[in-house]
Coordinates of C-alpha atoms in Angstrom, one line a residue:
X102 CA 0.0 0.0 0.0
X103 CA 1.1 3.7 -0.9
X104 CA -1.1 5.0 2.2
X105 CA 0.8 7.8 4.6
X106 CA -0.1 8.7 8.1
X107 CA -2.0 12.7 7.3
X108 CA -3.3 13.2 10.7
X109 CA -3.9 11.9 14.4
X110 CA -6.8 13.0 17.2
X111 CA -7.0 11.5 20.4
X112 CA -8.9 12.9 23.5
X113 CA -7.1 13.9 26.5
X114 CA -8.2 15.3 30.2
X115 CA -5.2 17.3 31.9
X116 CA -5.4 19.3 35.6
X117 CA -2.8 21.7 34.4
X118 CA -1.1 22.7 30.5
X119 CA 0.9 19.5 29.6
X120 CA 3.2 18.6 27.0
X121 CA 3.3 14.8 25.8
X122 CA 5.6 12.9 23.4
X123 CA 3.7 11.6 20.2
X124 CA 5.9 7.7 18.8
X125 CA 5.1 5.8 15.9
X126 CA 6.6 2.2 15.9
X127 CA 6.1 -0.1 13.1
X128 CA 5.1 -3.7 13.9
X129 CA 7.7 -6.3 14.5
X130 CA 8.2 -9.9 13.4
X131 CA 6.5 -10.9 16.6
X132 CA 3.8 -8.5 16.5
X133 CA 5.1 -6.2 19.2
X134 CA 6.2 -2.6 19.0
X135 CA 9.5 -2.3 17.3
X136 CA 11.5 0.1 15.5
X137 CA 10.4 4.3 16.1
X138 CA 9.0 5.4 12.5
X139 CA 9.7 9.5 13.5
X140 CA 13.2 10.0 13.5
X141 CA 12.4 12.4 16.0
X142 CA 10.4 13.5 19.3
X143 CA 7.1 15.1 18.5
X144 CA 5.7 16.9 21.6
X145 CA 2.3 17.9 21.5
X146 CA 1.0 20.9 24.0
X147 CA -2.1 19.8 25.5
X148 CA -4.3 22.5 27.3
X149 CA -5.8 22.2 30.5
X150 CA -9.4 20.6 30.8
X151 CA -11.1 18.3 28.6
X152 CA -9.6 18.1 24.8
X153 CA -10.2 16.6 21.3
X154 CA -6.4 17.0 19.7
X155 CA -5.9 17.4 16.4
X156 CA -2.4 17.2 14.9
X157 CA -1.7 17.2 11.1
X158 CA 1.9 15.3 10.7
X159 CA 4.0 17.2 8.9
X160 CA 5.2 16.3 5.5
X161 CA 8.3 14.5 5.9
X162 CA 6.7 13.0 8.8
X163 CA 4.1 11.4 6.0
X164 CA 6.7 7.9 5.8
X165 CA 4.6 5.2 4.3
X166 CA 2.4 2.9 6.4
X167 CA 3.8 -0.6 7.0
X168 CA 1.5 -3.4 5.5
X169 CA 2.3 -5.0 8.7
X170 CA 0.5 -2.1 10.6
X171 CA 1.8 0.5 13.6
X172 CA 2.0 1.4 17.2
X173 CA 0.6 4.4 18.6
X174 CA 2.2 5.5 21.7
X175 CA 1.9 8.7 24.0
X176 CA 4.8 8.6 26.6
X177 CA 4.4 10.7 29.4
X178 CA 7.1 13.0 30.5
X179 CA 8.4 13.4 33.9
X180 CA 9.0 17.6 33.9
X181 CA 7.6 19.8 36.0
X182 CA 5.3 21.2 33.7
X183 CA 3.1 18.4 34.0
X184 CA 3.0 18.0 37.7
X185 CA -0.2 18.4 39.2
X186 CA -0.7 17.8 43.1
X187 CA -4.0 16.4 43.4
X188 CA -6.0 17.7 46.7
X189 CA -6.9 14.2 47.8
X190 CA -6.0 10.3 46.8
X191 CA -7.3 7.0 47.7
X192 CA -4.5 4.9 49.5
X193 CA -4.0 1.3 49.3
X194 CA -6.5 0.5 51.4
X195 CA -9.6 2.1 49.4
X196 CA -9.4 5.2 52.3
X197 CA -10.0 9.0 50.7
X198 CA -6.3 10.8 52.1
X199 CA -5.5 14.5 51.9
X200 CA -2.6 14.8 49.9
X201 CA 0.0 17.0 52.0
X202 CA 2.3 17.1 48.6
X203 CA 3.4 13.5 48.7
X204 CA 1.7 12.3 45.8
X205 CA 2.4 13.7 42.0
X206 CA 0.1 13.1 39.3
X207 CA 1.8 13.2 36.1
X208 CA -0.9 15.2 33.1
X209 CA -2.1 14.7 30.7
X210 CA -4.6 11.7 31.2
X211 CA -5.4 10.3 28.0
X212 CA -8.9 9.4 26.9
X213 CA -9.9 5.5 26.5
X214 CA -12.5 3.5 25.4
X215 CA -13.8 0.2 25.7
X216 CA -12.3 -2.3 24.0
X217 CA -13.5 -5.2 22.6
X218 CA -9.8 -6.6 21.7
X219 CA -7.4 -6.2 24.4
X220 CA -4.9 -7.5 22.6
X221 CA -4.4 -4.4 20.8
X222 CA -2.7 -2.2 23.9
X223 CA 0.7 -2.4 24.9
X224 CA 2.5 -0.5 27.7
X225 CA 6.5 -0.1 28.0
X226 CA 7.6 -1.0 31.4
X227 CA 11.0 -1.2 33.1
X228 CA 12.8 -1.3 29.6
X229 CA 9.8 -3.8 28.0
X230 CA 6.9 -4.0 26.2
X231 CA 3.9 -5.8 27.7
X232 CA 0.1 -6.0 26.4
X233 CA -2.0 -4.5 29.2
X234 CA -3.9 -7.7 29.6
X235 CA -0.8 -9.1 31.5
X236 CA -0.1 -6.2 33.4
X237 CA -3.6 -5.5 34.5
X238 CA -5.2 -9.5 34.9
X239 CA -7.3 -7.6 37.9
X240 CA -9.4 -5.4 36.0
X241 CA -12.6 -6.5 34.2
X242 CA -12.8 -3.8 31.8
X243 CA -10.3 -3.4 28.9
X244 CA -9.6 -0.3 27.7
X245 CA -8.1 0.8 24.7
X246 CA -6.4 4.7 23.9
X247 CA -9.4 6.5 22.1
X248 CA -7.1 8.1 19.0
X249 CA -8.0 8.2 15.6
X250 CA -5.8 8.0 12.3
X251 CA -6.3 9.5 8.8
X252 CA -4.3 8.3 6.4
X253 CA -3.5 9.3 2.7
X254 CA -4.0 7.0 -0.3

């Protein structure tokens, strides 16, 4: 296929102004993330509140689509730009704590939706990629990111 990446939109909910990284990595032979498709980082400003982003790739961004298909991925960064200190957080336990500035939330949080397919969601972890299903075995709903590609023919 001749088909190029023209845009991406994904939903987002941030406490504060965020940035976030935007990675494309094509499909390896084992069907996990492999090799970055950007040959650089493309940070995205998010503003505060609840957010439909829009981002048109720029033209030498547009690299072919793989036949083999592609990874989305947002990855978070640790600056403090992005810190938020959220008034209160529930502990281990369950119990409702007022947070004296122990705790850091990290913006933006990105928008999910149910997903039919777990398999599709992968996280990177301690220098690895895992499908979510494996990492999160105790939750009953799956969740997928909630982005949306357009691509050119």
């Amino acid at each position: 296929t001749n088909a190029t990446i023209k845009s991406i939109k994904f939903m987002t909910n941030s406490m504060t102004k965020a940035k976030i990284n935007l990675r494309i990595f094509n499909k390896n032979a084992k069907g996990e993330p492999g090799d970055d498709i950007l040959s650089y980082n493309y940070i995205i400003p998010i503003n505060k509140g609840k957010n439909i982003n829009y981002i048109e790739l720029p033209y030498e961004t547009n690299t072919l689509f793989p036949e083999t298909g592609i990874f989305i991925a947002f990855e978070f960064l640790i600056i403090k730009e992005n810190e938020y200190l959220p008034p209160r957080y529930k502990d281990l336990t369950g119990e409702i704590i007022r947070n004296k500035g122990k705790i850091i939330a990290y913006m933006p949080i990105l928008g999910l939706l149910e997903s039919g397919n777990p398999e599709n969601s992968w996280v990177f972890n301690n220098g690895k990629w895992y499908k979510t299903q494996s990492l999160y075995k105790h939750k009953s709903n799956k969740q997928d990111i909630a982005v949306e590609l357009k691509l050119k023919l």
